[in-house]
Every structure is written in C-alpha cells, then in structure tokens.
Coordinates of C-alpha atoms and ligand atoms in Angstrom, one line a residue:
X1237 CA -20.2 12.5 12.9
X1238 CA -21.3 9.0 12.0
X1239 CA -17.6 7.9 11.7
X1240 CA -16.6 9.4 15.0
X1241 CA -19.6 7.6 16.6
X1242 CA -19.2 4.3 14.6
X1243 CA -21.4 1.6 16.2
X1244 CA -23.4 4.1 18.2
X1245 CA -26.6 6.0 17.2
X1246 CA -26.4 9.7 16.5
X1247 CA -29.6 11.6 16.9
X1248 CA -30.9 13.2 13.7
X1249 CA -32.0 16.4 15.4
X1250 CA -28.6 16.9 17.0
X1251 CA -26.9 16.4 13.6
X1252 CA -29.3 18.8 12.0
X1253 CA -28.6 21.4 14.7
X1254 CA -24.9 21.0 14.6
X1255 CA -24.9 21.3 10.8
X1256 CA -27.5 24.1 10.7
X1257 CA -29.7 22.1 8.3
X1258 CA -33.2 20.6 8.5
X1259 CA -33.9 17.0 9.7
X1260 CA -35.2 16.3 6.2
X1261 CA -31.9 17.3 4.8
X1262 CA -30.2 14.9 7.2
X1263 CA -32.6 12.2 6.2
X1264 CA -32.0 12.8 2.5
X1265 CA -28.2 12.7 2.9
X1266 CA -28.4 9.5 5.0
X1267 CA -30.5 8.0 2.2
X1268 CA -27.9 9.0 -0.4
X1269 CA -25.1 7.4 1.7
X1270 CA -27.1 4.2 2.1
X1271 CA -27.6 4.2 -1.7
X1272 CA -23.8 4.5 -2.1
X1273 CA -23.5 1.4 0.0
X1274 CA -22.9 2.7 3.5
X1275 CA -24.4 0.5 6.2
X1276 CA -26.3 3.0 8.2
X1277 CA -29.2 1.8 10.4
X1278 CA -32.0 4.2 11.2
X1279 CA -33.3 3.4 14.7
X1280 CA -36.6 5.1 15.7
X1281 CA -36.1 7.7 18.4
X1282 CA -32.4 7.0 18.6
X1283 CA -31.1 8.2 15.3
X1284 CA -28.6 6.9 12.7
X1285 CA -25.9 4.4 13.4
X1286 CA -22.9 3.6 11.1
X1287 CA -22.3 -0.2 11.4
X1288 CA -18.9 -1.3 12.7
X1289 CA -18.4 -3.5 9.7
X1290 CA -19.0 -0.7 7.2
X1291 CA -15.8 -0.7 5.1
X1292 CA -16.2 2.0 2.6
X1293 CA -12.9 4.0 2.5
X1294 CA -13.0 7.7 3.3
X1295 CA -10.6 10.2 4.9
X1296 CA -13.0 10.1 7.9
X1297 CA -12.9 6.3 8.2
X1298 CA -9.1 6.2 8.2
X1299 CA -8.4 9.2 10.4
X1300 CA -9.3 7.6 13.8
X1301 CA -6.6 5.0 13.3
X1302 CA -3.7 7.4 12.4
X1303 CA -1.1 8.4 14.9
X1304 CA 2.0 10.5 15.1
X1305 CA 3.1 12.3 12.0
X1306 CA 0.7 10.4 9.8
X1307 CA -2.1 12.4 11.5
X1308 CA -1.1 15.4 9.5
X1309 CA -1.1 13.6 6.1
X1310 CA -3.5 15.0 3.6
X1311 CA -5.8 12.2 2.5
X1312 CA -7.6 12.3 -0.8
X1313 CA -9.9 9.3 -1.1
X1314 CA -11.6 8.6 -4.4
X1315 CA -13.8 5.8 -5.8
X1316 CA -12.4 5.0 -9.3
X1317 CA -9.3 6.5 -10.8
X1318 CA -7.0 5.5 -13.7
X1319 CA -3.9 5.0 -11.5
X1320 CA -3.2 6.6 -8.1
X1321 CA 0.5 6.8 -9.0
X1322 CA -0.2 8.6 -12.3
X1323 CA -2.4 11.1 -10.5
X1324 CA -0.1 11.5 -7.5
X1325 CA 2.8 12.3 -9.9
X1326 CA 0.6 15.1 -11.5
X1327 CA -0.2 16.4 -8.0
X1328 CA 3.5 16.3 -7.1
X1329 CA 4.4 18.3 -10.2
X1330 CA 1.7 20.8 -9.4
X1331 CA 3.4 21.3 -6.0
X1332 CA 1.5 18.9 -3.6
X1333 CA 3.5 18.7 -0.3
X1334 CA 5.1 15.6 1.3
X1335 CA 2.5 13.6 3.1
X1336 CA -0.2 14.0 0.4
X1337 CA -1.9 10.6 0.0
X1338 CA -4.2 9.5 -2.8
X1339 CA -6.3 6.4 -2.2
X1340 CA -8.7 4.7 -4.5
X1341 CA -11.1 1.8 -4.2
X1342 CA -10.6 0.9 -7.9
X1343 CA -8.1 1.6 -10.6
X1344 CA -8.8 1.2 -14.3
X1345 CA -5.2 1.5 -15.4
X1346 CA -3.3 0.3 -12.3
X1347 CA 0.4 0.2 -13.2
X1348 CA 3.1 -2.3 -12.0
X1349 CA 6.9 -2.5 -12.3
X1350 CA 8.6 -3.0 -15.7
X1351 CA 5.6 -1.5 -17.6
X1352 CA 3.2 -4.2 -16.5
X1353 CA -0.3 -3.6 -15.4
X1354 CA -1.6 -4.1 -11.8
X1355 CA -5.0 -5.8 -11.4
X1356 CA -7.0 -3.4 -9.3
X1357 CA -10.7 -4.5 -9.0
X1358 CA -13.3 -2.5 -7.1
X1359 CA -13.7 -2.8 -3.4
X1360 CA -11.6 -5.8 -2.7
X1361 CA -8.2 -4.1 -2.7
X1362 CA -6.4 -1.0 -1.4
X1363 CA -4.6 1.2 -3.9
X1364 CA -2.6 4.0 -2.4
X1365 CA 0.1 6.5 -3.4
X1366 CA 2.1 8.7 -1.0
X1367 CA 4.0 11.7 -2.1
X1368 CA 7.4 12.2 -0.5
X1369 CA 10.0 14.9 -0.9
X1370 CA 13.1 13.2 0.6
X1371 CA 16.5 14.7 0.8
X1372 CA 18.2 11.9 -0.9
X1373 CA 20.4 11.6 -3.9
X1374 CA 19.6 9.2 -6.7
X1375 CA 22.1 6.5 -5.5
X1376 CA 20.0 6.1 -2.3
X1377 CA 16.6 6.0 -4.0
X1378 CA 16.4 2.2 -3.5
X1379 CA 16.2 2.9 0.2
X1380 CA 12.7 4.4 -0.3
X1381 CA 11.2 1.4 -1.9
X1382 CA 12.8 -1.2 0.3
X1383 CA 11.9 0.7 3.4
X1384 CA 8.3 0.9 2.2
X1385 CA 8.3 -2.8 1.7
X1386 CA 9.2 -3.3 5.4
X1387 CA 6.5 -0.9 6.4
X1388 CA 3.9 -2.7 4.3
X1389 CA 5.0 -6.2 5.4
X1390 CA 4.8 -5.3 9.1
X1391 CA 1.3 -3.7 8.7
X1392 CA 0.0 -6.8 6.9
X1393 CA 1.5 -9.1 9.5
X1394 CA 0.0 -7.1 12.3
X1395 CA -3.5 -7.3 10.8
X1396 CA -3.4 -10.9 9.7
X1397 CA -1.1 -12.6 12.2
X1398 CA 0.6 -14.4 9.3
X1399 CA 4.3 -14.3 8.4
X1400 CA 4.9 -11.8 5.6
X1401 CA 8.0 -11.9 3.4
X1402 CA 9.6 -9.6 0.9
X1403 CA 10.9 -10.7 -2.5
X1404 CA 13.5 -8.2 -3.6
X1405 CA 12.9 -5.5 -4.5
X1406 CA 9.4 -5.0 -3.2
X1407 CA 7.0 -7.8 -3.8
X1408 CA 5.1 -8.8 -0.7
X1409 CA 4.4 -12.5 -0.2
X1410 CA 2.1 -14.3 2.3
X1411 CA 1.5 -18.0 2.3
X1412 CA 3.6 -18.3 -0.9
X1413 CA 1.4 -15.9 -2.9
X1414 CA 2.1 -12.3 -3.9
X1415 CA -0.4 -10.2 -2.0
X1416 CA 1.0 -6.7 -2.7
X1417 CA 3.2 -4.8 -5.1
X1418 CA 5.0 -1.5 -4.7
X1419 CA 5.8 0.9 -7.5
X1420 CA 8.1 3.8 -6.5
X1421 CA 8.5 6.5 -9.1
X1422 CA 10.7 9.5 -8.6
X1423 CA 11.8 12.7 -10.4
X1424 CA 15.3 13.9 -10.4
X1425 CA 16.3 17.4 -9.8
X1426 CA 19.1 17.8 -12.4
X1427 CA 20.6 20.9 -10.8
X1428 CA 21.5 19.2 -7.5
X1429 CA 21.3 15.5 -8.3
X1430 CA 18.7 15.0 -5.6
X1431 CA 15.1 13.9 -5.8
X1432 CA 12.5 16.4 -6.7
X1433 CA 9.7 14.1 -5.4
X1434 CA 9.0 10.4 -5.0
X1435 CA 5.7 8.7 -5.3
X1436 CA 5.4 5.4 -3.4
X1437 CA 2.5 3.4 -4.8
X1438 CA 1.1 0.4 -2.9
X1439 CA -1.4 -2.1 -4.1
X1440 CA -2.7 -4.7 -1.7
X1441 CA -5.1 -7.5 -2.6
X1442 CA -7.3 -7.5 0.6
X1443 CA -10.1 -9.9 -0.2
X1444 CA -9.7 -10.4 -4.0
X1445 CA -10.3 -14.0 -4.9
X1446 CA -10.9 -13.9 -8.7
X1447 CA -7.7 -13.2 -10.4
X1448 CA -7.2 -13.2 -14.2
X1449 CA -5.6 -16.3 -15.7
X1450 CA -2.2 -14.8 -16.2
X1451 CA -1.6 -14.1 -12.5
X1452 CA -3.9 -16.8 -10.9
X1453 CA -1.0 -19.1 -9.9
X1454 CA 1.1 -16.4 -8.2
X1455 CA -1.4 -13.8 -6.8
X1456 CA -3.2 -14.1 -3.4
X1457 CA -5.0 -11.9 -0.9
X1458 CA -4.3 -11.1 2.7
X1459 CA -7.8 -12.3 3.8
X1460 CA -9.8 -15.2 2.2
X1461 CA -13.0 -13.3 3.1
X1462 CA -13.8 -9.9 4.6
X1463 CA -13.5 -9.8 8.4
X1464 CA -17.0 -8.8 9.4
X1465 CA -16.7 -6.8 12.5
X1466 CA -14.3 -4.0 11.6
X1467 CA -13.5 -1.6 8.7
X1468 CA -10.5 -3.6 7.7
X1469 CA -9.4 -1.5 4.7
X1470 CA -9.5 1.7 6.7
X1471 CA -7.5 0.1 9.5
X1472 CA -5.0 -1.3 7.0
X1473 CA -4.6 2.1 5.2
X1474 CA -4.0 3.8 8.5
X1475 CA -1.5 1.2 9.7
X1476 CA 0.4 1.5 6.4
X1477 CA 0.6 5.3 6.7
X1478 CA 1.7 5.1 10.4
X1479 CA 4.5 2.7 9.5
X1480 CA 5.5 4.6 6.3
X1481 CA 5.7 8.0 8.1
X1482 CA 8.0 6.6 10.8
X1483 CA 10.2 4.6 8.4
X1484 CA 10.6 7.5 5.9
X1485 CA 12.1 9.6 8.7
X1486 CA 14.9 7.2 9.2
X1487 CA 15.8 6.1 5.7
X1488 CA 19.4 7.0 5.8
X1489 CA 20.2 5.3 9.1
X1490 CA 19.7 2.0 7.3
X1491 CA 18.4 0.4 10.5
X1492 CA 15.4 -1.1 8.8
X1493 CA 17.6 -3.2 6.5
X1494 CA 18.0 -5.8 9.2
X1495 CA 14.2 -6.4 9.2
X1496 CA 14.3 -6.3 5.4
X1497 CA 16.9 -9.1 5.4
X1498 CA 15.0 -11.1 8.0
X1499 CA 11.9 -11.0 5.8
X1500 CA 13.8 -11.7 2.6
X1501 CA 12.2 -14.4 0.5
X1502 CA 15.3 -14.7 -1.6
X1503 CA 18.4 -14.9 0.5
X1504 CA 19.9 -18.4 0.3
X1505 CA 17.8 -19.3 -2.7
X1506 CA 18.8 -20.4 -6.2
X1507 CA 17.7 -17.7 -8.6
X1508 CA 17.7 -16.5 -12.2
X1509 CA 19.0 -12.9 -12.6
X1510 CA 17.0 -11.5 -15.6
X1511 CA 19.0 -9.1 -17.8
X1512 CA 17.2 -8.1 -20.9
X1513 CA 16.2 -11.3 -22.7
X1514 CA 18.8 -13.4 -20.8
X1515 CA 18.5 -15.3 -17.5
X1516 CA 21.7 -16.1 -15.5
X1517 CA 21.9 -18.7 -12.8
X1518 CA 23.0 -17.4 -9.4
X1519 CA 22.5 -17.7 -5.6
X1520 CA 21.1 -14.8 -3.7
X1521 CA 23.5 -14.3 -0.8
X1522 CA 22.8 -11.0 0.8
X1523 CA 21.2 -7.5 0.8
X1524 CA 23.9 -4.9 1.2
X1525 CA 23.8 -1.5 3.0
X1526 CA 22.4 0.2 0.0
X1527 CA 19.5 -2.4 -0.2
X1528 CA 21.1 -4.0 -3.3
X1529 CA 20.7 -7.7 -3.9
X1530 CA 24.0 -9.4 -3.8
X1531 CA 24.2 -12.6 -5.9
X1532 CA 26.9 -15.1 -6.4
X1533 CA 27.4 -16.7 -9.9
X1534 CA 28.7 -20.3 -10.4
X1535 CA 32.3 -19.0 -10.9
X1536 CA 32.0 -17.5 -7.4
X1537 CA 32.1 -13.9 -8.7
X1538 CA 29.6 -11.6 -6.9
X1539 CA 27.4 -8.7 -8.1
X1540 CA 25.2 -6.2 -6.3
X1541 CA 22.0 -5.4 -8.2
X1542 CA 20.3 -2.1 -7.6
X1543 CA 17.5 -2.6 -10.1
X1544 CA 16.1 -5.3 -12.4
X1545 CA 14.4 -8.5 -11.7
X1546 CA 15.1 -12.0 -10.4
X1547 CA 13.1 -15.2 -10.2
X1548 CA 13.4 -18.2 -8.0
X1549 CA 14.8 -21.3 -9.7
X1550 CA 12.8 -24.4 -9.0
X1551 CA 15.4 -27.1 -8.1
X1552 CA 14.5 -30.5 -9.3
Ligands
LIG141 C1 4.2 -4.4 -9.1 O1 3.8 -5.4 -8.4 O2 4.8 -4.5 -10.1 C2 3.9 -3.0 -8.5 C3 2.4 -2.8 -8.3 C4 2.1 -1.4 -7.8 C5 0.6 -1.2 -7.7 C6 0.2 0.1 -7.0 S1 -1.5 0.2 -6.8 C7 -1.3 1.9 -6.3 C8 -0.3 2.5 -7.2 N1 -0.9 3.0 -8.5 C9 -0.5 2.3 -9.5 O3 -0.9 2.4 -10.7 N2 0.4 1.3 -9.2 C10 0.6 1.4 -7.7

C-alpha cells in the first residue's frame, strides 16, 4: 500500500481495515520497516508516507515501473545472498519457469567471468539473475549474452543520459570505466543439443565509489552519488527487465546486433587476443552475425572468436 501511494500519506485506520488488523499492528510493522531503513514519515492525522527517495529494493518497489511481458516476471528480492547466479541455477534445476528473477542488494560470493569474483557491496549496486528457457542450440548461445549487453547498455544510458559502450563480450563501460558485468551460464540438454535453461546474471555498480585496489583503476559507477528524488535502483531494475524481456523475444532475428556494433568499444582498436597464457596482437574489425568478434592478425588472416578474452593495446 505504501509503495502504490509513494510520496502520499496512507491513513493508518484505512490500512488496518483493509488488512483486517489493529492500528497497533500497523504501527508496529511501520516501526519494523523504519528499523530496516525504510524512509516512512508518520504524519499526525494523515497517516504514513513512504518517501519518494526511499530506495530499498523490493518486488513492490520495482513492479510499478514494469511494462509488457516483464510485468508477469516472478520477482524474488533478497537482502544478502552468496551469488544470485548460483541460486538462480539451483532454482532453474528445480524447475523455476522462464521469467523468474532473483535480485539481491548484496552478494558475499559474487561471481564474474573466467572464474573471477565480482565485487558486490551492500546497497550501492544492483545484482540480478534472470532465468530463461530459450529455444536455441548451443551454437547460438552467444546471442543471449550479447543481446543482454545491449538491453543493459540502453537501460543505463536512458537513466544516466551518458553514452554507454560494450566491450565484447559483455562488459559495459561508461566514461571509460567498467560499470557493469554480465555472466551468462547455461545448461545443455544432451538429448536434443538445445539449452535446458540459461541464467543471465547482471551486476551494476550504481553508486559504489570505494573499489578494492585490484579493480580501482578500471571500475566505475553509473552515478557518482545517489539521485535523491527517486528510487533509482528500483527504476533501473525495472528498465533492465523491460528491455531484457523484449530483446530475448527476438534473439534469432539478430536485429539487435546493429546496436551492439554501434556501441562496440573494440571495433577498430588494436587489441591483444588472450589464449591461455599467450597474448596475440590483432585489430578488432567486426562483430559477425553470430555475435563473434572478428579480428585481423598482422599477416592479414582473420578469425572469429566466440569465447575468450581480449584487451585493448595501448599504442605508444
Ligand atoms: C564479469 O564482469 O566478469 C561478470 C560479472 C557478473 C556479475 C553478476 S552480479 C549478479 C550475478 N551473480 C553473480 O554471482 N554474478 C552475476
């Protein structure tokens, strides 16, 4: 009720009547929410008002900003988890349907690509995993992650007004800093060669400004401080889900790849292609129709990478 009436007072007696509880029970619950950090003002004779700026994530705080198919997503919002991807995979194995979303305000074992960890401090980031059951074969699984990158980039751009770029495969950059990482994990159905499920995990640094030493130089946040007048994390979560739901419906028409290329941070750049312990010099020349990165080596031979890692070469 407070979420639906955000910024307006809701009368305690009306709440009590609607919920068939006493006014004292309402008061006790409001007190508990306030203790959890909810900004709720009690105004004599008017009731209780959830402040516009209150930015604690909940299914109810995200729901008003969802549209289209995303409205039917099942949102599970938790405070602290190990890793939303790890838990979402367990949920997928247990049969959770497409459109199940796990969101957390903190991760204690956030995971990144290549076995790395993902720094996930409390309250200043958004950590989310979406379960999909796409009808794709393994060869096309790169389309999920690259399409998610476009969905995320355009959501961040809409909210911040800044240019957002993608470093293949799916690192999201703003103002030269990595502000978001995406980890897509999938399970193969060995009988038909298709995907059993895919979990798209997205971690966004929203207002984090204290990064550990090893990532300080590269990591950034989408806002330098919290915008005060709106629940920015809830709006961002909804915007991501709105974009993801529409882009996941049109994965195989490949139309999003034009936007992916336009946002590419790598095309035209001198890069190192990292293979095992070796790094090879090349130029990133294109993204092909299967979202692979095409690079050209000094001998003019070309290769299309569907996985792995590249880094930008600093030219003297
Ligand atoms: C990367 O940059 O290497 C990918 C980072 C992906 C982080 C997100 S946060 C939500 C989800 N849960 C995880 O443990 N990882 C992903």
